[in-house]
mmCIF file of C-alpha atoms in Angstrom:
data_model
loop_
_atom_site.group_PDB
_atom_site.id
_atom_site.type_symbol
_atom_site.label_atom_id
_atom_site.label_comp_id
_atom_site.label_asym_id
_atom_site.label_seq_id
_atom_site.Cartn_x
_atom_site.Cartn_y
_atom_site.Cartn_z
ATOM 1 C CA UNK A 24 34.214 14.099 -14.384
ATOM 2 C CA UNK A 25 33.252 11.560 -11.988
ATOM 3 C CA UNK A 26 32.591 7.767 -12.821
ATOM 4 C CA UNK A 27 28.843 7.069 -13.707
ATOM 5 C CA UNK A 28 27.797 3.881 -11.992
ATOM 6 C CA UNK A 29 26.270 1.091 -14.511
ATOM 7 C CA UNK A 30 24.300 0.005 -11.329
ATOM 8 C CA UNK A 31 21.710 2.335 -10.026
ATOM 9 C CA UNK A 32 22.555 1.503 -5.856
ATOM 10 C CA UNK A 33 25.930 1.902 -4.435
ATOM 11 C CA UNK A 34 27.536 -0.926 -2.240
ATOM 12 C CA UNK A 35 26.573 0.702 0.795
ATOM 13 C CA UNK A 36 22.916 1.192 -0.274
ATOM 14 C CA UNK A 37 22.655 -2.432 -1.486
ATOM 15 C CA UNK A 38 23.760 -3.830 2.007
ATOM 16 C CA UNK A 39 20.997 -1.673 3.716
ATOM 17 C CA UNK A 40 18.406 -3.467 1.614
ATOM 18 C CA UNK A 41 20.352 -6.988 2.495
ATOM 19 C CA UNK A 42 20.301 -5.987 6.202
ATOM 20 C CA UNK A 43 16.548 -5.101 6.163
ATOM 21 C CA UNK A 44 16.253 -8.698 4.043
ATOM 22 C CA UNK A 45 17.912 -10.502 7.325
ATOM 23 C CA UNK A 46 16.028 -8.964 10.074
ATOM 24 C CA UNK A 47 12.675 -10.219 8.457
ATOM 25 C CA UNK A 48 14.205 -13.571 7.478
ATOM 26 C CA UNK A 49 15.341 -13.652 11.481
ATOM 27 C CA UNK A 50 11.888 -12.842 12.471
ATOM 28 C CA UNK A 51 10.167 -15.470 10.432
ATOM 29 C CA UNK A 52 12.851 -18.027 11.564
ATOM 30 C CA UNK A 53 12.029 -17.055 15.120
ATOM 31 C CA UNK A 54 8.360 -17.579 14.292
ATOM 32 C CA UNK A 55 9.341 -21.129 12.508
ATOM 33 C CA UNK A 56 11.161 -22.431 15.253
ATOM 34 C CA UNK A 57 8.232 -21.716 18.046
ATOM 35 C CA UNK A 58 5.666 -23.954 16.268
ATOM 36 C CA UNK A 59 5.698 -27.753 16.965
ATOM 37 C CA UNK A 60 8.057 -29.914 14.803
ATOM 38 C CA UNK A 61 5.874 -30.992 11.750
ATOM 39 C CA UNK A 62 5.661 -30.959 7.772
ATOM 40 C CA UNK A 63 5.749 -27.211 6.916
ATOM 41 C CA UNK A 64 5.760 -27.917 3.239
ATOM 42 C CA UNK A 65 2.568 -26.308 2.249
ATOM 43 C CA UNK A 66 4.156 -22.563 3.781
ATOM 44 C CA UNK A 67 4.783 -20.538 0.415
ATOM 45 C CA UNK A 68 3.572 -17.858 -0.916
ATOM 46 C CA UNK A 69 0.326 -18.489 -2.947
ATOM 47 C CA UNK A 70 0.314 -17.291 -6.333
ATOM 48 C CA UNK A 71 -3.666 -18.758 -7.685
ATOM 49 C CA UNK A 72 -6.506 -19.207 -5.991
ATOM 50 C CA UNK A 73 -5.948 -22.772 -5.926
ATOM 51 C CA UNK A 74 -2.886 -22.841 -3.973
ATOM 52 C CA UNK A 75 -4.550 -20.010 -1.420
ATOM 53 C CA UNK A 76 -6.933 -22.451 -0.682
ATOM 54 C CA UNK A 77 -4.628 -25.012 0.151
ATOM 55 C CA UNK A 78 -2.732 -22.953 2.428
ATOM 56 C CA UNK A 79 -5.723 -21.797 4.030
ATOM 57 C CA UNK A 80 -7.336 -25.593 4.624
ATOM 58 C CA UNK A 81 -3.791 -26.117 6.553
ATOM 59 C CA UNK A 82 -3.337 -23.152 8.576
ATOM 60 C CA UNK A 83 -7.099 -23.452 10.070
ATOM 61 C CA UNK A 84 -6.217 -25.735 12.648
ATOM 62 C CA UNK A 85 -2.933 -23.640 13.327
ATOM 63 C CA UNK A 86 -4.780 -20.336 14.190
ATOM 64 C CA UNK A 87 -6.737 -21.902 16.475
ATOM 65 C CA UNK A 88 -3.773 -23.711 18.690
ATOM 66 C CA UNK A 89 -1.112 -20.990 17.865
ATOM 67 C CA UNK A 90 -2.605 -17.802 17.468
ATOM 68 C CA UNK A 91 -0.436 -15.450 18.388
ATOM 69 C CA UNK A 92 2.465 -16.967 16.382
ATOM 70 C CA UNK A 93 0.270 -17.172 13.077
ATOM 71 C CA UNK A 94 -0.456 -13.407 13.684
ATOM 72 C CA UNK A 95 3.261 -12.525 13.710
ATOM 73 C CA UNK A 96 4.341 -14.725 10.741
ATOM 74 C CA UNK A 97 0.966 -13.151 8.254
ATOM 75 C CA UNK A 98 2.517 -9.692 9.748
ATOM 76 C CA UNK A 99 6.078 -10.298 8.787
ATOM 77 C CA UNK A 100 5.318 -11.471 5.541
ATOM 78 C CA UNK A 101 2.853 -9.112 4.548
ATOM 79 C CA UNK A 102 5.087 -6.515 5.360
ATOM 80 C CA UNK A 103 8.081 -8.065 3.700
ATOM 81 C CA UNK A 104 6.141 -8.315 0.469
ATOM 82 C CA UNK A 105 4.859 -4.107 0.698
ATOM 83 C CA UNK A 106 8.596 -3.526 1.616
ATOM 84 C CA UNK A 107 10.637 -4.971 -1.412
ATOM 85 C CA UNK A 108 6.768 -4.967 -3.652
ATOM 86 C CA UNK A 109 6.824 -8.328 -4.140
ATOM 87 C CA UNK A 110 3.024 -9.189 -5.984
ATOM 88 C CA UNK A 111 0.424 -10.650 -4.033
ATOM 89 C CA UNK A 112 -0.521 -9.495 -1.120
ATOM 90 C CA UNK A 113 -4.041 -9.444 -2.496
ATOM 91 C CA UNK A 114 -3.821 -12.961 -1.487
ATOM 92 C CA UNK A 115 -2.881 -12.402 1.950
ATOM 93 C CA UNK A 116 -5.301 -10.175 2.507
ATOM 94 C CA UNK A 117 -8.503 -12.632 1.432
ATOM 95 C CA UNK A 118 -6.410 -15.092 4.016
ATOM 96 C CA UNK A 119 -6.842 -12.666 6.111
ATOM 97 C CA UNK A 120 -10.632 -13.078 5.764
ATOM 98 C CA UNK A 121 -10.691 -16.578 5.382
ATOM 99 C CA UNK A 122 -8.832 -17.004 8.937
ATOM 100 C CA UNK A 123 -9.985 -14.154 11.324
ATOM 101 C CA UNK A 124 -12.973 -12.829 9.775
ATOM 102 C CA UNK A 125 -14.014 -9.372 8.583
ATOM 103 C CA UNK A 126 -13.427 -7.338 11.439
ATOM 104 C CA UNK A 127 -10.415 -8.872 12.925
ATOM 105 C CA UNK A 128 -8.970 -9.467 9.140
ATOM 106 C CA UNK A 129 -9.816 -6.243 8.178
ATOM 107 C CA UNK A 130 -7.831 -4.739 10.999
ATOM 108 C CA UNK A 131 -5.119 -7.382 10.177
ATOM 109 C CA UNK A 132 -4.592 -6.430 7.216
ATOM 110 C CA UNK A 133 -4.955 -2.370 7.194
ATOM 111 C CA UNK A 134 -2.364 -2.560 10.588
ATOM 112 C CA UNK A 135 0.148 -4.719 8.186
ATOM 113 C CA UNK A 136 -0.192 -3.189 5.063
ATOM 114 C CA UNK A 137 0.246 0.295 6.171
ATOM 115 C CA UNK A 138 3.674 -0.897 8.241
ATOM 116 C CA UNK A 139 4.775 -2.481 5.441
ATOM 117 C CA UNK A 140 3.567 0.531 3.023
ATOM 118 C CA UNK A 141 5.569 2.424 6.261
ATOM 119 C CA UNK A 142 8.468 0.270 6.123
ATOM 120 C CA UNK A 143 9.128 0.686 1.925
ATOM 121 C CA UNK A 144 8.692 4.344 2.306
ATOM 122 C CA UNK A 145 11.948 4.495 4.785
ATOM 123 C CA UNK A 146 13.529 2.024 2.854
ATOM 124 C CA UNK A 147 13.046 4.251 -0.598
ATOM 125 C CA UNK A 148 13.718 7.101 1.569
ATOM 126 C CA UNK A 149 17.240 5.849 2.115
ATOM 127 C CA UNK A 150 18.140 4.145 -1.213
ATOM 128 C CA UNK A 151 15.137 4.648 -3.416
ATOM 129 C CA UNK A 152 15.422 7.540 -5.798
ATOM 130 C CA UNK A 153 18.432 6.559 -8.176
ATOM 131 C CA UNK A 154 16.123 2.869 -8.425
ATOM 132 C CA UNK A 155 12.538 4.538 -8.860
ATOM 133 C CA UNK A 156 14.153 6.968 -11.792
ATOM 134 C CA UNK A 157 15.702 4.198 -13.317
ATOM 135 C CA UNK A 158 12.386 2.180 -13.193
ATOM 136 C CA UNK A 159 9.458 4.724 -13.577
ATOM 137 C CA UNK A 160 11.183 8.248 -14.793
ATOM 138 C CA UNK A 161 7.950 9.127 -16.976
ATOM 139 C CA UNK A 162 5.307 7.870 -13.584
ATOM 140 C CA UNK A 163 7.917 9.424 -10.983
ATOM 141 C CA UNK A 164 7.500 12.899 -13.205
ATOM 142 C CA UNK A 165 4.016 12.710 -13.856
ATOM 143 C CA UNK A 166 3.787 11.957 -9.802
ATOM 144 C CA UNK A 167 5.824 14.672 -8.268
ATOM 145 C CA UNK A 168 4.194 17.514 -10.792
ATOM 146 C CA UNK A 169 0.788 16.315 -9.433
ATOM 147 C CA UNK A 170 2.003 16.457 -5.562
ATOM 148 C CA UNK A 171 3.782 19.814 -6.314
ATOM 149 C CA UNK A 172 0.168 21.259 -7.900
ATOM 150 C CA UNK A 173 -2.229 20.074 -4.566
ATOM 151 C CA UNK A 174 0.529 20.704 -2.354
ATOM 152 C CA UNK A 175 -1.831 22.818 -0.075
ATOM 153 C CA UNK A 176 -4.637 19.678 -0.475
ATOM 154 C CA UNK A 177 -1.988 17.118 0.023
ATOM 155 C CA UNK A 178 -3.610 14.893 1.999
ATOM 156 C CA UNK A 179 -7.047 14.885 0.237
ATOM 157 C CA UNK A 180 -4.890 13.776 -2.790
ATOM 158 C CA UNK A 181 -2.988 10.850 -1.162
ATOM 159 C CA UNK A 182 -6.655 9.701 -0.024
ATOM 160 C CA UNK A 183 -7.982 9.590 -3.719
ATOM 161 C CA UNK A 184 -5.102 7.566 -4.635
ATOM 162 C CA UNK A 185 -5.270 5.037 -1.887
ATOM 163 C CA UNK A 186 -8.977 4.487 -2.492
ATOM 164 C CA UNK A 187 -8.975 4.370 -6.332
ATOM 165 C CA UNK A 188 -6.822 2.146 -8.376
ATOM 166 C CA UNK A 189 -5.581 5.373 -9.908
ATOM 167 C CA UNK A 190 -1.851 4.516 -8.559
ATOM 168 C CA UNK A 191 -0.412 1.037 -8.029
ATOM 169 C CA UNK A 192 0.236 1.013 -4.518
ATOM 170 C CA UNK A 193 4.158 -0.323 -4.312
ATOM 171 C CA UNK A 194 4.715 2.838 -6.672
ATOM 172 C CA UNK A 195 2.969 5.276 -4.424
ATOM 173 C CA UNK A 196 4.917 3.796 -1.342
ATOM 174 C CA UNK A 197 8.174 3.675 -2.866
ATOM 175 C CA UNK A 198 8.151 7.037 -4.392
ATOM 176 C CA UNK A 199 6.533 9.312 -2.084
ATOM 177 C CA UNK A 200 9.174 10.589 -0.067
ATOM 178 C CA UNK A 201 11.183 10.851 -3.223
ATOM 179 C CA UNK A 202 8.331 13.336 -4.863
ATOM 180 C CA UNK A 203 8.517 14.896 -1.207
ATOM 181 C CA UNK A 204 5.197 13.703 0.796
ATOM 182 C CA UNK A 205 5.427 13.893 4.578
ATOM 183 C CA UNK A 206 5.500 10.932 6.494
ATOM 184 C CA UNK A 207 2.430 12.323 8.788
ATOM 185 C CA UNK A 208 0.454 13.012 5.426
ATOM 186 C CA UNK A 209 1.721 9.222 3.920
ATOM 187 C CA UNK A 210 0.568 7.468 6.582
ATOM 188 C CA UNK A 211 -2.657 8.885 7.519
ATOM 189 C CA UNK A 212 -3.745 8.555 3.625
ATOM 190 C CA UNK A 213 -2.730 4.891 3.794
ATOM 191 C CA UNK A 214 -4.013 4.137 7.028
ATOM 192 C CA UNK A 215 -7.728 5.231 6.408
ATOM 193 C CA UNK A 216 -7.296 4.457 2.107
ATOM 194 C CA UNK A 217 -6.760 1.447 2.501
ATOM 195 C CA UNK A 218 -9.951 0.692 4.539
ATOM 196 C CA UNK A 219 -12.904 0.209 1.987
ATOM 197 C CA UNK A 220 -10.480 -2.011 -0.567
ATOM 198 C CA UNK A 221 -8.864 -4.128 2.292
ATOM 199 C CA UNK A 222 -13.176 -4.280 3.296
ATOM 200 C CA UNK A 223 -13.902 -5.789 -0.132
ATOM 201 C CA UNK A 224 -11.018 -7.936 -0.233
ATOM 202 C CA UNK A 225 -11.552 -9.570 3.526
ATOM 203 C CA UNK A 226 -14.963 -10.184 3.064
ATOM 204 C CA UNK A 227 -14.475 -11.874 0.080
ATOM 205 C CA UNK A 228 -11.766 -14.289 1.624
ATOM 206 C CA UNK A 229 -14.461 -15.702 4.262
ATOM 207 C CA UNK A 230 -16.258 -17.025 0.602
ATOM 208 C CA UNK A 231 -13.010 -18.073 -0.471
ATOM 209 C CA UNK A 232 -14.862 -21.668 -1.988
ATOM 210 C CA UNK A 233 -17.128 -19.563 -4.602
ATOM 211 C CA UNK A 234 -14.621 -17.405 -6.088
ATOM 212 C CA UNK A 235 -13.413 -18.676 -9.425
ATOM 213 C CA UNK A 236 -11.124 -16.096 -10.407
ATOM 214 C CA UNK A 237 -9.525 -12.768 -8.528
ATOM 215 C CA UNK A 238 -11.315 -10.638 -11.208
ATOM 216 C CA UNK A 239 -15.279 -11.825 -8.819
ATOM 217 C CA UNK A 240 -13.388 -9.148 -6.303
ATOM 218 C CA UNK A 241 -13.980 -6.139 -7.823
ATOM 219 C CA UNK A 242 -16.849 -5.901 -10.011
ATOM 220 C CA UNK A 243 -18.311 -2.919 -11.310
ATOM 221 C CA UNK A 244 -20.519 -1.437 -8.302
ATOM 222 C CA UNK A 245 -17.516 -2.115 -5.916
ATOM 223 C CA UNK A 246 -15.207 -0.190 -8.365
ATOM 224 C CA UNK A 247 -18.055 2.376 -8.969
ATOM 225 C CA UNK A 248 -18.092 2.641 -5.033
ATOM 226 C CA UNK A 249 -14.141 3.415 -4.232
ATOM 227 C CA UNK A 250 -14.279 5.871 -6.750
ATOM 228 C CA UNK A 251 -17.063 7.803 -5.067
ATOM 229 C CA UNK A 252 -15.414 7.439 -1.860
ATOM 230 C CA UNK A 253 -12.371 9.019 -3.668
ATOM 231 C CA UNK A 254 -14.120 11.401 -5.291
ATOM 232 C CA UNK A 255 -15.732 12.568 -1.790
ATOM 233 C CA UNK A 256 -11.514 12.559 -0.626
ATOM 234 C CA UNK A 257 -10.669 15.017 -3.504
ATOM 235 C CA UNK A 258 -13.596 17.338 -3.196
ATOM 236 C CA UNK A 259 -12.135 19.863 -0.758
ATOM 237 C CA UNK A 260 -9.335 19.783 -2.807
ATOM 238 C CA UNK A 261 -11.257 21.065 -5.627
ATOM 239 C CA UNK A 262 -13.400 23.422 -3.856
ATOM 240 C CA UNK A 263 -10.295 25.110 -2.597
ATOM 241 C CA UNK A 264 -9.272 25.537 -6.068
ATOM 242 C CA UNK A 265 -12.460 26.929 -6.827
ATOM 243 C CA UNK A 266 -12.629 29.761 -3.909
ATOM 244 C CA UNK A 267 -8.686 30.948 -4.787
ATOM 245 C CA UNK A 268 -9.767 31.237 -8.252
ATOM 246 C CA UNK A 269 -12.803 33.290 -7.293
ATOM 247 C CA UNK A 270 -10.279 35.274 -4.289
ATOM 248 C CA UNK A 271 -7.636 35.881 -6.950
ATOM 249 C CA UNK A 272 -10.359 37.602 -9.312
ATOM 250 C CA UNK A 273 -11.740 39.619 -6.662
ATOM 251 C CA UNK A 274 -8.529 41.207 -5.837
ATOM 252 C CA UNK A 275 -7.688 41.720 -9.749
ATOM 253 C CA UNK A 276 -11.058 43.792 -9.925
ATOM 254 C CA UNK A 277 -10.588 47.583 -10.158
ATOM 255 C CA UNK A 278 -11.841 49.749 -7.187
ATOM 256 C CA UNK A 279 -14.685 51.873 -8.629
ATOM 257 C CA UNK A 280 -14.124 55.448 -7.593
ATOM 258 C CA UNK A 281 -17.446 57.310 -6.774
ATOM 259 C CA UNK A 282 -17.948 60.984 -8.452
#
């Protein structure tokens, strides 16, 4: 009988995940050392509305004279945070709005948030399954039974789950390609999913002054509204279920011999 390990990652996968952790800490200290030589204090992640704000009242100025570098240090650390699901990228993404504006933030933020979505799915790909069963085993089960079921509807599915709040999103990237969803069918259901939420969210960061708390995002018609969207994503998927059902009766049916 072999040993059993206590910890769920071997050595080998553990210094993938701590080589992944230097090239983005590389990339931000690339970023850090191409803006001018100044107080960088207020640079953390936000955690309450309160310190978004701040953060946002100090990078203003910044976006305007150093565009292209803010654009690559909100990428990296967006992504960062979908790769290794660190909470709050909700945050980032009303900065997004309060910065750039609906249409730019909006792109901003789906282009970042499905590489980083992108980049944990490789990264679970590699080292994820002994972590996600030792985290989730009920969700994981529950998750690859539903996957195995639409399996011909696959990417109607994936859709419904990226609109709705059905699925946290750091548990559908991390344990898709261990419930066996194709890249291609991953990363189109993120890319267009995350649309109307990352819409809502944006738009609300350019009113960042009235919010109060994060629960003024989503109120009921906005929730009421991804879930039609998702229901519209899942319909084929349910027709199709419908017309093998009727296919699958028709062939059952005796032939009717005439006298």
């Amino acid at each position: 009988m072999g040993k059993t390990r206590n910890f769920p990652l071997s050595s080998t996968e553990v210094a993938m995940a701590f080589a992944l952790l230097g090239i983005f800490g590389l990339g931000l200290f690339g970023v850090y050392l191409s803006m001018p030589a100044e107080d960088y204090s207020f640079l953390k992640l936000p955690h309450t509305l309160e310190e978004l704000k701040i953060l946002r009242d100090n990078l203003e100025s910044y976006t305007t004279d150093y565009t292209i570098q803010v654009l690559v240090g909100y990428c990296m650390v967006y992504i960062f945070m979908q790769t290794f699901m660190i909470p709050g990228t909700i945050f980032m993404s009303l900065l997004a709005g309060a910065l750039f504006g609906v249409i730019r933030g909006v792109a901003l933020v789906v282009f970042a948030a499905t590489a980083g979505a992108s980049s944990c799915y490789f990264l679970s790909y590699l080292v994820g399954r002994p972590l996600a069963v030792s985290l989730w085993p009920d969700k994981l089960t529950f998750f690859q039974a539903q996957v195995a079921k639409r399996r011909q509807k696959l990417l109607n599915y994936m859709l419904f789950l990226r609109v709705t709040p059905t699925l946290p999103n750091t548990f559908i990237n991390f344990a898709s390609p261990i419930v066996d969803v194709p890249y291609h069918i991953f990363f189109f259901a993120t890319l267009v999913g995350l649309i109307p939420a990352a819409y809502v969210t944006v738009k609300a960061g350019i009113a960042l002054g009235d919010l109060r708390s994060l629960g003024d995002l989503y109120d009921f018609q906005s929730i009421a509204t991804l879930f039609f969207i998702g229901i519209i994503s899942v319909t084929p998927t349910l027709l199709g279920k419908n017309e093998s059902k009727e296919e699958s009766h028709t062939r059952s049916e005796p032939l009717i011999k005439s006298d």
